[in-house]
């Protein structure tokens, strides 16, 4: 039984209202508050992976702890510091949003930062400044932490990416034939989506094909194409559409870090990990990302571990202590002379 408090509130989102997919703009926002004093605590958003929702982190299994249970065990041991957590729901009809603003899916970055986190800060008086805000997640959630932080570096001071999508050349291209096969079978993206939604069981081949479609929706939206997205390949031949693929690469954390990575140089924590047997080869993307960030002067905490991509929630036990401790450091007040000189 938790010693802290789990509170679930419904947030009405202006950012998601009228989104192209007709997905709900009214969503549950679960918040965890630790026992004891709460005002002024750090606030960390825990970002779910593809096909996941925030509330999924609250459910443990007979052999696996939920996220709050893991955190409380670390807190009781003295390994973690008091912290509030929010678990956003950024699910879409396609299975996920990558926490990005897209003309094909909706404004999920704005929803996360300007609405969900802002609501929790107002309601519970936590967070409140960059030095008290963090992002963490795994898989697409890890990507979201990296991408949002590099787009809004002044809003946060700590991120943790567990097996986050990076180096798209290896991470995504191997699955392109999976969607091509579905398009051969069903005829069009609209027909594939219809078949997917009607399927009584979402099999692995279906989900992997849908993943490619979902990524196209956020990386290469196009109002002139079916479903408002441009596929990165020609449907008949499978030939890569170089102009579309270049749009994907603009969002690859490895590429994004080359232009925006230096903005994370003053972060209190940048944690990156991946398994040595990751089925999407994300350990190589993590290594490249870490190299680029370090070249930009970012102090990166990089780890690798002997496992794959799935079932690695236990890795949060590595990042939670580092994240909560970094965001609990005393705030440095400007010296009186510095204030006078800035006036």
Tab-separated table of C-alpha atoms in Angstrom:
chain	number	residue	atom	x	y	z
A	1	UNK	CA	0.000	0.000	0.000
A	2	UNK	CA	1.330	3.413	-0.962
A	3	UNK	CA	2.265	5.892	1.741
A	4	UNK	CA	1.923	8.794	-0.640
A	5	UNK	CA	-1.203	9.917	-2.459
A	6	UNK	CA	-2.412	9.190	-5.985
A	7	UNK	CA	-4.842	11.768	-7.354
A	8	UNK	CA	-6.482	11.593	-10.768
A	9	UNK	CA	-8.005	14.742	-12.234
A	10	UNK	CA	-9.677	15.395	-15.573
A	11	UNK	CA	-7.984	18.156	-17.566
A	12	UNK	CA	-9.787	19.837	-20.457
A	13	UNK	CA	-7.196	20.614	-23.110
A	14	UNK	CA	-7.381	23.631	-25.384
A	15	UNK	CA	-4.299	22.366	-27.219
A	16	UNK	CA	-6.017	19.101	-28.185
A	17	UNK	CA	-9.469	20.489	-28.855
A	18	UNK	CA	-10.433	19.911	-32.487
A	19	UNK	CA	-7.413	17.698	-33.194
A	20	UNK	CA	-7.428	16.062	-36.667
A	21	UNK	CA	-7.951	12.513	-35.382
A	22	UNK	CA	-10.914	13.346	-33.188
A	23	UNK	CA	-9.075	12.077	-30.122
A	24	UNK	CA	-10.350	13.194	-26.701
A	25	UNK	CA	-9.419	16.644	-25.465
A	26	UNK	CA	-10.636	15.696	-21.985
A	27	UNK	CA	-8.082	13.392	-20.359
A	28	UNK	CA	-7.184	11.874	-17.021
A	29	UNK	CA	-4.074	13.298	-15.369
A	30	UNK	CA	-2.783	11.039	-12.572
A	31	UNK	CA	-0.487	12.725	-10.044
A	32	UNK	CA	1.579	11.099	-7.311
A	33	UNK	CA	2.451	13.137	-4.209
A	34	UNK	CA	4.848	11.718	-1.615
A	35	UNK	CA	4.097	11.659	2.106
A	36	UNK	CA	5.037	14.711	4.137
A	37	UNK	CA	5.593	18.278	2.991
A	38	UNK	CA	4.694	18.824	-0.641
A	39	UNK	CA	4.808	22.512	-1.481
A	40	UNK	CA	7.926	23.405	-3.454
A	41	UNK	CA	8.813	19.816	-4.340
A	42	UNK	CA	10.252	19.002	-7.772
A	43	UNK	CA	7.805	17.868	-10.451
A	44	UNK	CA	8.729	15.146	-12.943
A	45	UNK	CA	6.583	14.057	-15.884
A	46	UNK	CA	6.825	10.319	-16.593
A	47	UNK	CA	6.225	9.738	-20.302
A	48	UNK	CA	4.766	6.439	-21.507
A	49	UNK	CA	6.028	4.625	-24.586
A	50	UNK	CA	4.206	3.878	-27.841
A	51	UNK	CA	0.755	2.291	-27.268
A	52	UNK	CA	1.003	3.296	-23.598
A	53	UNK	CA	-0.861	5.780	-21.432
A	54	UNK	CA	0.337	7.512	-18.301
A	55	UNK	CA	-1.883	5.515	-15.977
A	56	UNK	CA	-0.139	2.335	-17.107
A	57	UNK	CA	2.806	3.212	-14.864
A	58	UNK	CA	0.504	3.037	-11.846
A	59	UNK	CA	-0.299	-0.631	-12.359
A	60	UNK	CA	2.110	-3.198	-11.012
A	61	UNK	CA	2.000	-6.952	-11.520
A	62	UNK	CA	2.478	-9.833	-9.065
A	63	UNK	CA	6.212	-9.774	-9.873
A	64	UNK	CA	6.782	-6.157	-10.816
A	65	UNK	CA	6.327	-2.956	-8.858
A	66	UNK	CA	4.393	0.007	-10.190
A	67	UNK	CA	6.294	3.261	-10.704
A	68	UNK	CA	5.051	4.790	-7.412
A	69	UNK	CA	5.944	1.586	-5.547
A	70	UNK	CA	9.464	1.638	-6.995
A	71	UNK	CA	9.834	5.271	-6.051
A	72	UNK	CA	8.610	4.772	-2.478
A	73	UNK	CA	10.992	1.863	-1.980
A	74	UNK	CA	13.875	4.077	-3.107
A	75	UNK	CA	12.601	6.917	-0.910
A	76	UNK	CA	12.416	4.674	2.162
A	77	UNK	CA	15.977	3.494	1.552
A	78	UNK	CA	17.185	7.078	1.362
A	79	UNK	CA	18.225	6.640	-2.272
A	80	UNK	CA	15.681	9.123	-3.669
A	81	UNK	CA	14.491	12.568	-2.609
A	82	UNK	CA	10.870	13.738	-2.162
A	83	UNK	CA	9.305	14.477	-5.535
A	84	UNK	CA	5.924	14.802	-7.237
A	85	UNK	CA	5.229	12.887	-10.444
A	86	UNK	CA	2.648	13.349	-13.181
A	87	UNK	CA	1.733	10.671	-15.728
A	88	UNK	CA	0.325	12.342	-18.876
A	89	UNK	CA	-1.933	10.635	-21.402
A	90	UNK	CA	-0.672	11.461	-24.908
A	91	UNK	CA	-2.262	8.505	-26.700
A	92	UNK	CA	-3.678	8.948	-30.208
A	93	UNK	CA	-5.727	6.922	-32.658
A	94	UNK	CA	-2.392	5.806	-34.154
A	95	UNK	CA	-1.012	4.628	-30.804
A	96	UNK	CA	1.056	7.592	-29.688
A	97	UNK	CA	2.101	11.182	-30.334
A	98	UNK	CA	5.836	11.191	-29.513
A	99	UNK	CA	4.844	14.204	-27.345
A	100	UNK	CA	5.142	16.406	-30.427
A	101	UNK	CA	3.039	19.094	-32.044
A	102	UNK	CA	1.850	17.805	-35.416
A	103	UNK	CA	-0.726	18.993	-37.921
A	104	UNK	CA	-1.743	15.344	-38.382
A	105	UNK	CA	-2.336	14.450	-34.730
A	106	UNK	CA	-2.534	17.528	-32.501
A	107	UNK	CA	-0.457	19.747	-30.220
A	108	UNK	CA	0.838	17.223	-27.712
A	109	UNK	CA	4.001	19.103	-26.757
A	110	UNK	CA	1.902	22.127	-25.851
A	111	UNK	CA	-0.531	19.859	-24.016
A	112	UNK	CA	2.270	18.328	-21.940
A	113	UNK	CA	4.200	21.467	-21.057
A	114	UNK	CA	1.705	24.325	-21.120
A	115	UNK	CA	-1.354	22.501	-19.832
A	116	UNK	CA	-0.622	19.306	-17.892
A	117	UNK	CA	2.518	20.383	-16.072
A	118	UNK	CA	1.242	23.924	-15.609
A	119	UNK	CA	-2.002	22.571	-14.129
A	120	UNK	CA	-0.177	20.328	-11.646
A	121	UNK	CA	2.082	23.182	-10.584
A	122	UNK	CA	-0.851	25.493	-9.930
A	123	UNK	CA	-2.977	22.861	-8.222
A	124	UNK	CA	-0.348	21.353	-5.910
A	125	UNK	CA	2.311	24.106	-5.692
A	126	UNK	CA	5.121	21.872	-6.900
A	127	UNK	CA	7.733	22.552	-9.582
A	128	UNK	CA	7.472	26.230	-10.417
A	129	UNK	CA	10.900	26.841	-11.957
A	130	UNK	CA	13.240	25.020	-14.372
A	131	UNK	CA	15.456	23.759	-11.536
A	132	UNK	CA	12.444	21.921	-10.107
A	133	UNK	CA	11.159	20.361	-13.357
A	134	UNK	CA	12.159	17.138	-15.087
A	135	UNK	CA	11.118	14.717	-17.818
A	136	UNK	CA	11.704	10.981	-17.913
A	137	UNK	CA	10.424	8.102	-19.991
A	138	UNK	CA	11.293	4.952	-21.875
A	139	UNK	CA	11.103	4.099	-25.567
A	140	UNK	CA	8.904	6.781	-27.175
A	141	UNK	CA	8.718	8.373	-23.721
A	142	UNK	CA	12.503	8.608	-23.663
A	143	UNK	CA	12.387	10.203	-27.097
A	144	UNK	CA	9.761	12.621	-25.801
A	145	UNK	CA	11.966	13.649	-22.886
A	146	UNK	CA	14.887	14.341	-25.228
A	147	UNK	CA	12.867	16.067	-27.935
A	148	UNK	CA	10.828	18.310	-25.652
A	149	UNK	CA	13.900	19.287	-23.620
A	150	UNK	CA	15.875	20.259	-26.718
A	151	UNK	CA	12.919	22.254	-28.029
A	152	UNK	CA	12.243	23.918	-24.676
A	153	UNK	CA	15.582	23.806	-22.872
A	154	UNK	CA	14.796	26.736	-20.573
A	155	UNK	CA	11.737	24.996	-19.125
A	156	UNK	CA	13.522	22.020	-17.520
A	157	UNK	CA	16.814	21.122	-15.874
A	158	UNK	CA	16.799	17.314	-15.819
A	159	UNK	CA	15.885	14.544	-18.256
A	160	UNK	CA	16.200	10.765	-18.374
A	161	UNK	CA	15.788	8.728	-21.547
A	162	UNK	CA	15.542	4.965	-21.165
A	163	UNK	CA	15.887	3.199	-24.521
A	164	UNK	CA	14.666	6.317	-26.287
A	165	UNK	CA	14.210	6.412	-30.065
A	166	UNK	CA	17.426	7.688	-31.661
A	167	UNK	CA	19.380	7.122	-34.869
A	168	UNK	CA	16.319	6.636	-37.036
A	169	UNK	CA	18.343	4.911	-39.759
A	170	UNK	CA	18.531	1.816	-37.558
A	171	UNK	CA	15.518	2.347	-35.325
A	172	UNK	CA	12.782	2.775	-37.945
A	173	UNK	CA	13.884	1.749	-41.425
A	174	UNK	CA	13.902	-2.018	-40.708
A	175	UNK	CA	10.145	-1.832	-40.033
A	176	UNK	CA	9.224	-0.041	-43.264
A	177	UNK	CA	8.611	-3.351	-45.109
A	178	UNK	CA	6.096	-4.290	-42.409
A	179	UNK	CA	3.840	-1.370	-43.306
A	180	UNK	CA	4.477	-1.934	-47.018
A	181	UNK	CA	3.248	-5.515	-46.645
A	182	UNK	CA	0.071	-4.294	-44.946
A	183	UNK	CA	-0.508	-1.757	-47.712
A	184	UNK	CA	-0.059	-4.510	-50.302
A	185	UNK	CA	-2.645	-6.537	-48.414
A	186	UNK	CA	-5.228	-3.827	-47.727
A	187	UNK	CA	-4.580	-1.365	-50.545
A	188	UNK	CA	-4.267	2.019	-48.801
A	189	UNK	CA	-3.398	3.627	-45.491
A	190	UNK	CA	-7.083	4.294	-44.875
A	191	UNK	CA	-7.982	0.652	-45.496
A	192	UNK	CA	-5.109	-0.546	-43.310
A	193	UNK	CA	-6.206	1.739	-40.467
A	194	UNK	CA	-9.761	0.454	-40.802
A	195	UNK	CA	-8.566	-3.165	-40.713
A	196	UNK	CA	-6.333	-2.436	-37.727
A	197	UNK	CA	-9.135	-0.888	-35.722
A	198	UNK	CA	-11.501	-3.754	-36.534
A	199	UNK	CA	-8.972	-6.485	-35.723
A	200	UNK	CA	-10.075	-8.331	-32.551
A	201	UNK	CA	-6.420	-8.897	-31.680
A	202	UNK	CA	-3.697	-6.350	-32.311
A	203	UNK	CA	-0.955	-8.761	-33.393
A	204	UNK	CA	2.728	-7.856	-33.378
A	205	UNK	CA	2.880	-7.428	-37.194
A	206	UNK	CA	-0.116	-5.092	-37.058
A	207	UNK	CA	1.342	-3.003	-34.231
A	208	UNK	CA	4.784	-2.742	-35.852
A	209	UNK	CA	3.174	-1.564	-39.085
A	210	UNK	CA	1.022	0.915	-37.156
A	211	UNK	CA	4.156	2.223	-35.463
A	212	UNK	CA	5.531	3.322	-38.845
A	213	UNK	CA	2.237	5.029	-39.684
A	214	UNK	CA	2.220	6.777	-36.303
A	215	UNK	CA	5.760	8.042	-36.794
A	216	UNK	CA	4.870	9.403	-40.236
A	217	UNK	CA	1.993	11.306	-38.644
A	218	UNK	CA	4.331	13.217	-36.342
A	219	UNK	CA	7.557	13.412	-38.361
A	220	UNK	CA	6.091	14.122	-41.808
A	221	UNK	CA	2.553	15.525	-41.586
A	222	UNK	CA	1.137	16.592	-44.945
A	223	UNK	CA	-2.428	17.881	-45.332
A	224	UNK	CA	-2.436	16.900	-49.020
A	225	UNK	CA	-1.824	13.196	-48.307
A	226	UNK	CA	-4.271	10.538	-47.025
A	227	UNK	CA	-4.707	10.781	-43.231
A	228	UNK	CA	-2.732	14.028	-43.387
A	229	UNK	CA	0.660	12.282	-43.403
A	230	UNK	CA	3.398	11.577	-45.927
A	231	UNK	CA	4.864	8.079	-45.963
A	232	UNK	CA	8.682	7.961	-46.148
A	233	UNK	CA	8.561	5.505	-49.060
A	234	UNK	CA	6.695	4.975	-52.308
A	235	UNK	CA	3.826	2.578	-51.711
A	236	UNK	CA	4.252	0.445	-54.838
A	237	UNK	CA	8.042	0.158	-55.060
A	238	UNK	CA	9.085	0.796	-51.465
A	239	UNK	CA	11.659	3.282	-52.746
A	240	UNK	CA	12.668	5.813	-50.092
A	241	UNK	CA	11.211	9.276	-50.573
A	242	UNK	CA	14.342	11.234	-49.714
A	243	UNK	CA	12.559	14.543	-49.196
A	244	UNK	CA	10.181	12.970	-46.677
A	245	UNK	CA	12.923	10.995	-44.944
A	246	UNK	CA	14.866	14.225	-44.446
A	247	UNK	CA	11.871	15.570	-42.537
A	248	UNK	CA	12.009	12.535	-40.252
A	249	UNK	CA	15.706	13.047	-39.604
A	250	UNK	CA	15.108	16.615	-38.445
A	251	UNK	CA	13.516	15.074	-35.335
A	252	UNK	CA	16.116	12.355	-34.747
A	253	UNK	CA	17.673	13.201	-31.355
A	254	UNK	CA	21.121	12.513	-32.824
A	255	UNK	CA	20.536	15.151	-35.508
A	256	UNK	CA	18.635	17.515	-33.217
A	257	UNK	CA	21.492	17.408	-30.714
A	258	UNK	CA	23.891	18.701	-33.351
A	259	UNK	CA	21.988	21.994	-33.427
A	260	UNK	CA	20.233	22.126	-30.043
A	261	UNK	CA	22.254	19.830	-27.794
A	262	UNK	CA	24.397	22.635	-26.427
A	263	UNK	CA	21.281	24.110	-24.831
A	264	UNK	CA	21.389	21.227	-22.328
A	265	UNK	CA	24.897	22.106	-21.121
A	266	UNK	CA	23.591	23.641	-17.888
A	267	UNK	CA	21.239	20.752	-17.107
A	268	UNK	CA	21.556	19.146	-13.701
A	269	UNK	CA	21.013	15.678	-15.191
A	270	UNK	CA	21.011	14.208	-18.685
A	271	UNK	CA	20.607	10.445	-18.301
A	272	UNK	CA	20.692	8.159	-21.359
A	273	UNK	CA	20.637	4.366	-21.424
A	274	UNK	CA	19.793	1.445	-23.717
A	275	UNK	CA	20.037	-2.327	-23.577
A	276	UNK	CA	22.832	-4.159	-25.354
A	277	UNK	CA	20.234	-6.447	-26.967
A	278	UNK	CA	17.701	-3.772	-27.891
A	279	UNK	CA	15.479	-5.107	-30.686
A	280	UNK	CA	15.460	-1.677	-32.344
A	281	UNK	CA	19.248	-1.270	-32.010
A	282	UNK	CA	18.795	1.810	-29.852
A	283	UNK	CA	22.075	1.256	-28.034
A	284	UNK	CA	23.810	2.587	-31.151
A	285	UNK	CA	21.584	5.628	-31.304
A	286	UNK	CA	22.260	6.245	-27.616
A	287	UNK	CA	26.022	6.065	-28.179
A	288	UNK	CA	25.856	8.505	-31.079
A	289	UNK	CA	23.612	10.860	-29.132
A	290	UNK	CA	25.918	10.800	-26.125
A	291	UNK	CA	28.937	11.546	-28.329
A	292	UNK	CA	27.217	14.554	-29.907
A	293	UNK	CA	25.983	15.901	-26.574
A	294	UNK	CA	29.389	15.555	-24.952
A	295	UNK	CA	30.976	17.363	-27.893
A	296	UNK	CA	28.521	20.170	-27.131
A	297	UNK	CA	29.680	20.362	-23.522
A	298	UNK	CA	26.814	18.398	-21.964
A	299	UNK	CA	27.628	16.219	-18.946
A	300	UNK	CA	25.797	12.999	-19.867
A	301	UNK	CA	25.247	10.047	-17.547
A	302	UNK	CA	25.320	7.115	-19.992
A	303	UNK	CA	24.629	3.487	-19.114
A	304	UNK	CA	24.206	0.222	-21.007
A	305	UNK	CA	22.742	-2.981	-19.640
A	306	UNK	CA	22.364	-6.617	-20.659
A	307	UNK	CA	18.746	-6.691	-21.816
A	308	UNK	CA	16.449	-5.864	-24.716
A	309	UNK	CA	13.814	-3.200	-25.303
A	310	UNK	CA	10.813	-4.714	-23.553
A	311	UNK	CA	10.144	-5.145	-19.859
A	312	UNK	CA	12.816	-2.758	-18.650
A	313	UNK	CA	10.815	-0.611	-16.228
A	314	UNK	CA	13.254	-1.715	-13.536
A	315	UNK	CA	15.746	0.676	-15.133
A	316	UNK	CA	13.858	3.545	-13.513
A	317	UNK	CA	15.586	2.495	-10.312
A	318	UNK	CA	18.780	3.883	-11.854
A	319	UNK	CA	17.355	7.237	-12.948
A	320	UNK	CA	14.871	8.054	-10.176
A	321	UNK	CA	17.552	8.641	-7.508
A	322	UNK	CA	19.669	10.779	-9.842
A	323	UNK	CA	16.665	12.741	-11.094
A	324	UNK	CA	15.083	13.483	-7.722
A	325	UNK	CA	18.396	14.380	-6.092
A	326	UNK	CA	19.402	16.698	-8.940
A	327	UNK	CA	16.095	18.549	-8.796
A	328	UNK	CA	16.304	18.888	-5.006
A	329	UNK	CA	19.553	20.853	-4.957
A	330	UNK	CA	19.314	24.236	-3.198
A	331	UNK	CA	18.281	27.033	-5.527
A	332	UNK	CA	21.036	29.595	-6.012
A	333	UNK	CA	19.811	33.117	-5.388
A	334	UNK	CA	21.510	35.875	-7.418
A	335	UNK	CA	23.915	38.061	-5.480
A	336	UNK	CA	22.565	41.557	-4.658
A	337	UNK	CA	25.109	43.135	-6.987
A	338	UNK	CA	23.994	40.899	-9.852
A	339	UNK	CA	20.386	41.950	-9.304
A	340	UNK	CA	21.337	45.638	-9.297
A	341	UNK	CA	23.398	45.269	-12.485
A	342	UNK	CA	20.472	43.558	-14.233
A	343	UNK	CA	18.048	46.390	-13.431
